[in-house]
Coordinates of C-alpha atoms and ligand atoms in Angstrom, one line a residue:
M3 CA 139.3 121.5 103.7
K4 CA 136.6 121.2 101.0
I5 CA 133.6 123.1 102.4
A6 CA 130.5 120.6 102.3
K7 CA 128.0 121.9 100.0
K8 CA 124.6 120.2 100.4
G9 CA 121.6 119.9 98.6
I10 CA 118.0 118.2 98.5
L11 CA 116.6 117.8 95.0
V12 CA 112.9 116.9 95.2
T13 CA 111.6 115.3 92.1
S14 CA 108.2 115.1 91.2
F15 CA 106.0 113.8 87.8
G16 CA 104.9 117.5 87.8
T17 CA 101.8 119.3 86.8
S18 CA 100.7 121.7 84.5
Y19 CA 98.2 123.2 86.8
A20 CA 99.7 126.3 88.5
D21 CA 97.2 126.3 91.7
T22 CA 97.6 122.5 92.1
R23 CA 101.4 122.5 91.8
E24 CA 101.6 125.5 94.5
A25 CA 99.1 123.4 96.9
C26 CA 100.5 119.9 96.5
I27 CA 104.4 120.2 95.4
D28 CA 105.6 123.7 96.3
S29 CA 104.2 123.3 99.7
V30 CA 106.0 120.2 100.3
V31 CA 109.3 121.8 99.1
K32 CA 108.4 124.7 101.2
N33 CA 108.3 122.2 104.1
I34 CA 111.5 120.0 103.4
D35 CA 113.5 123.2 102.9
K36 CA 112.1 124.4 106.7
A37 CA 113.2 121.0 107.8
F38 CA 116.6 121.4 106.4
P39 CA 118.0 124.7 106.9
D40 CA 121.7 123.4 105.9
Y41 CA 120.6 122.3 102.6
D42 CA 119.6 124.2 99.4
V43 CA 116.5 122.4 98.2
R44 CA 115.7 122.2 94.3
L45 CA 112.9 120.5 92.3
A46 CA 112.7 118.5 89.3
F47 CA 109.8 117.4 87.3
T48 CA 110.5 113.9 85.5
S49 CA 107.5 114.3 82.9
Q50 CA 109.2 116.2 79.9
I51 CA 105.6 116.5 78.3
I52 CA 104.9 118.8 81.4
I53 CA 108.2 120.5 81.4
N54 CA 107.9 121.4 77.8
K55 CA 104.4 122.5 78.3
L56 CA 105.4 124.9 80.8
A57 CA 108.1 126.4 79.3
K58 CA 106.3 127.0 76.2
R59 CA 102.9 128.2 77.6
D60 CA 104.2 130.1 80.8
N61 CA 107.8 130.6 80.0
I62 CA 108.4 128.5 83.5
K63 CA 112.1 126.6 83.2
I64 CA 112.1 123.4 85.6
D65 CA 114.8 120.7 85.0
N66 CA 114.5 117.5 84.9
P67 CA 116.4 115.2 87.5
E68 CA 119.5 114.8 85.0
E69 CA 119.8 118.5 84.3
A70 CA 119.2 119.4 87.9
L71 CA 121.9 116.9 88.8
I72 CA 124.6 118.5 86.3
K73 CA 123.8 122.1 87.6
M74 CA 124.6 120.7 91.2
Q75 CA 127.6 119.1 90.0
E76 CA 128.9 122.0 88.1
E77 CA 128.3 124.2 91.4
G78 CA 130.4 121.8 93.4
F79 CA 127.8 120.3 95.3
T80 CA 129.3 117.3 97.8
E81 CA 126.3 115.9 99.2
V82 CA 123.0 115.5 97.4
I83 CA 119.8 113.7 98.5
V84 CA 117.4 113.0 95.9
Q85 CA 113.8 112.7 97.3
P86 CA 111.0 111.6 94.9
L87 CA 107.5 112.7 96.0
L88 CA 106.4 109.2 94.7
I89 CA 103.6 106.8 96.4
I90 CA 105.2 103.6 95.1
P91 CA 108.3 102.5 94.2
G92 CA 107.0 101.6 90.5
E93 CA 108.4 102.3 86.9
E94 CA 108.9 106.5 88.0
Y95 CA 111.2 105.3 90.5
T96 CA 113.3 102.8 88.7
D97 CA 113.7 105.2 85.7
L98 CA 114.6 107.9 88.6
E99 CA 117.1 105.4 90.0
K100 CA 118.8 104.7 86.6
V101 CA 119.2 108.8 86.4
V102 CA 120.8 108.8 89.9
K103 CA 123.0 106.3 89.2
K104 CA 124.7 107.8 86.2
F105 CA 125.9 110.3 88.9
N106 CA 127.1 107.5 91.5
D107 CA 130.8 107.4 90.0
G108 CA 132.1 110.3 92.6
A109 CA 130.3 113.1 90.9
F110 CA 129.4 113.8 94.4
E111 CA 130.7 112.5 97.9
K112 CA 127.8 111.6 99.1
L113 CA 124.4 110.7 96.9
V114 CA 121.6 108.9 98.3
L115 CA 118.2 108.1 96.7
G116 CA 115.3 108.6 99.2
E117 CA 112.4 106.0 99.4
P118 CA 108.7 106.6 98.2
V119 CA 105.9 106.6 100.6
L120 CA 105.1 102.9 100.5
Y121 CA 108.4 100.9 100.6
G122 CA 108.9 99.1 103.7
I123 CA 106.2 97.2 105.7
E124 CA 106.3 99.7 108.6
D125 CA 105.8 102.4 105.7
Y126 CA 101.9 101.3 105.3
K127 CA 100.8 101.9 108.7
I128 CA 102.7 105.3 109.0
A129 CA 101.0 106.4 105.5
I130 CA 97.7 105.1 107.3
E131 CA 97.9 107.6 110.1
A132 CA 98.7 110.2 107.6
L133 CA 95.5 109.5 105.7
R134 CA 93.5 109.1 109.1
T135 CA 93.9 113.0 109.2
Q136 CA 91.7 113.6 106.0
L137 CA 89.4 110.8 106.5
P138 CA 85.6 111.3 107.6
P139 CA 84.6 109.6 110.6
N140 CA 85.1 105.8 110.4
S141 CA 81.6 104.2 109.7
D142 CA 79.8 100.8 109.0
K143 CA 77.4 102.7 106.4
D144 CA 79.7 105.0 104.9
A145 CA 83.0 104.1 103.1
V146 CA 85.7 106.1 101.4
V147 CA 87.2 104.8 97.9
L148 CA 90.7 105.5 97.5
M149 CA 91.6 106.3 93.9
G150 CA 95.6 105.3 93.6
H151 CA 97.1 105.5 90.4
G152 CA 98.0 101.9 89.7
S153 CA 100.9 100.5 87.3
E154 CA 101.9 97.6 85.4
H155 CA 104.8 97.4 87.4
Y156 CA 105.2 94.6 90.0
A157 CA 105.2 97.3 92.6
N158 CA 101.3 97.7 91.7
A159 CA 101.3 95.0 94.5
C160 CA 101.6 98.1 97.2
Y161 CA 98.0 99.0 96.9
C162 CA 96.9 95.6 97.8
C163 CA 99.1 95.7 100.7
L164 CA 98.0 98.7 101.7
Q165 CA 94.2 97.6 101.4
S166 CA 95.4 94.9 103.9
V167 CA 96.7 97.3 106.4
I168 CA 93.9 99.3 106.0
E169 CA 91.6 96.3 107.0
D170 CA 93.9 95.4 110.0
E171 CA 93.4 99.1 111.1
G172 CA 89.5 98.4 111.1
L173 CA 89.0 101.2 108.6
N174 CA 86.2 101.3 106.1
V175 CA 88.3 102.5 103.2
I176 CA 88.5 100.5 99.9
V177 CA 91.6 100.9 97.6
S178 CA 91.2 101.3 93.9
T179 CA 93.1 102.5 90.9
V180 CA 92.9 104.0 87.8
E181 CA 95.3 102.2 85.8
G182 CA 96.2 99.0 87.5
Y183 CA 94.7 96.6 90.1
P184 CA 92.3 96.5 91.9
S185 CA 89.9 97.9 89.5
F186 CA 87.0 100.2 90.0
K187 CA 84.7 97.2 89.1
K188 CA 85.8 95.4 92.0
V189 CA 84.8 98.5 94.2
I190 CA 81.2 98.2 93.4
T191 CA 80.9 94.6 94.1
K192 CA 82.7 95.2 97.3
L193 CA 80.3 98.0 98.2
K194 CA 77.3 96.1 97.5
K195 CA 78.4 93.3 99.5
Q196 CA 78.9 95.3 102.6
N197 CA 75.4 97.3 102.1
I198 CA 77.3 101.0 102.0
K199 CA 74.8 103.6 101.1
E200 CA 77.5 106.4 101.0
V201 CA 80.7 106.6 99.3
T202 CA 83.5 109.3 99.7
L203 CA 86.0 109.3 97.0
M204 CA 89.4 110.4 97.5
P205 CA 92.4 110.5 95.4
F206 CA 95.6 108.9 96.9
M207 CA 97.9 110.3 94.6
L208 CA 100.2 113.7 95.2
V209 CA 98.3 115.8 93.4
A210 CA 94.5 116.2 92.4
G211 CA 95.0 116.4 89.1
D212 CA 93.1 115.0 85.9
H213 CA 92.9 111.8 87.3
A214 CA 91.0 113.0 90.3
K215 CA 89.2 115.9 88.5
N216 CA 88.1 113.9 85.6
D217 CA 88.0 109.9 85.9
M218 CA 86.8 110.4 89.6
A219 CA 84.9 113.5 90.3
S220 CA 83.6 114.6 86.7
N221 CA 79.9 114.3 85.7
E222 CA 81.2 112.6 82.6
D223 CA 79.0 109.3 82.2
D224 CA 82.0 107.1 83.1
S225 CA 83.6 108.8 85.8
W226 CA 83.7 107.2 89.3
K227 CA 81.1 109.3 90.8
S228 CA 78.8 108.9 87.8
I229 CA 79.0 105.2 87.6
L230 CA 78.3 105.3 91.5
K231 CA 75.4 107.5 91.3
K232 CA 73.9 105.6 88.7
E233 CA 74.6 102.5 91.2
G234 CA 72.2 104.0 93.9
F235 CA 75.1 105.6 96.1
I236 CA 75.1 108.8 97.3
V237 CA 78.5 109.9 96.7
K238 CA 80.8 113.0 98.1
T239 CA 84.0 113.9 96.4
Y240 CA 87.4 115.0 98.3
L241 CA 89.5 116.9 95.6
H242 CA 92.4 117.6 97.6
G243 CA 96.0 115.5 97.0
L244 CA 98.1 114.1 99.3
G245 CA 100.5 117.0 98.7
E246 CA 97.9 119.4 100.5
N247 CA 98.2 117.0 103.8
E248 CA 100.9 118.2 106.2
A249 CA 101.0 114.5 107.6
F250 CA 102.5 113.4 104.2
H251 CA 105.0 116.1 104.1
K252 CA 106.2 114.5 107.4
I253 CA 106.5 111.4 105.5
Y254 CA 108.7 112.9 103.0
I255 CA 110.9 115.0 105.5
N256 CA 111.3 111.5 107.5
N257 CA 112.2 109.9 104.3
V258 CA 114.9 112.5 103.4
Q259 CA 116.0 112.2 107.1
K260 CA 116.5 108.6 106.7
A261 CA 118.4 109.4 103.4
I262 CA 120.9 111.7 105.3
E263 CA 121.6 108.8 107.7
G264 CA 121.9 106.3 105.5
R265 CA 119.2 104.4 106.6
T266 CA 117.4 103.8 103.4
K267 CA 116.5 100.3 102.0
V268 CA 117.6 101.3 98.7
K269 CA 121.4 101.4 97.8
L270 CA 122.5 102.9 94.6
Ligands
CO21 CO1 97.7 108.5 84.7

């Protein structure tokens, strides 16, 4: 009888900041590892630019998903769960799906792609519950503005669904994105309409990287913080990625469990 060799390949876009990597990515990997003692847990980055930068600058070698899967195949893994640390099933998810599909020809006895944070309708409430653990007390006068990444991909609609469920839950939280819809301009209109005085800016991204540090919280003229200040709002910034929140680790762990049990909506 062939001995089962089981692995979980965690994938992330990656970051070139060592402290952020440790806080927002390695911490999730560590908890997934703890939750699945029978599985060998590995990490791959999807951004080749970051992989190359880390190799050149820090002599750190991180595989892309294809390289990692080739290694796992060569090492005789029988079961592989690929779990992305993505928030929405956008372009990066589609790209990953394509890579994983290449190995769906019997390379492994079992190969499953896990879901991102927001996939099924039920996921939104779960994500909001996780988010609540890092929100300030809900108030009519103060609002939280989330900075999602945003995308040209149709999965960008996830941010609008998130906003809708947030409203169902009665939270004074406004969803916005850097590179998609809703844009930041819409936020100012909403805040003024609601007579909000104080705003907390918070990234809705795995890592508090360049977008959070520069586009959201920097003192540059065009950062969200500066623009809101100029408009007369009191602005606080929360500079932690979702990867620092253990409630989000639990979401990823749950998604791995779903994948193991064949309960994912995504089929390869
Ligand atoms: Co970006």
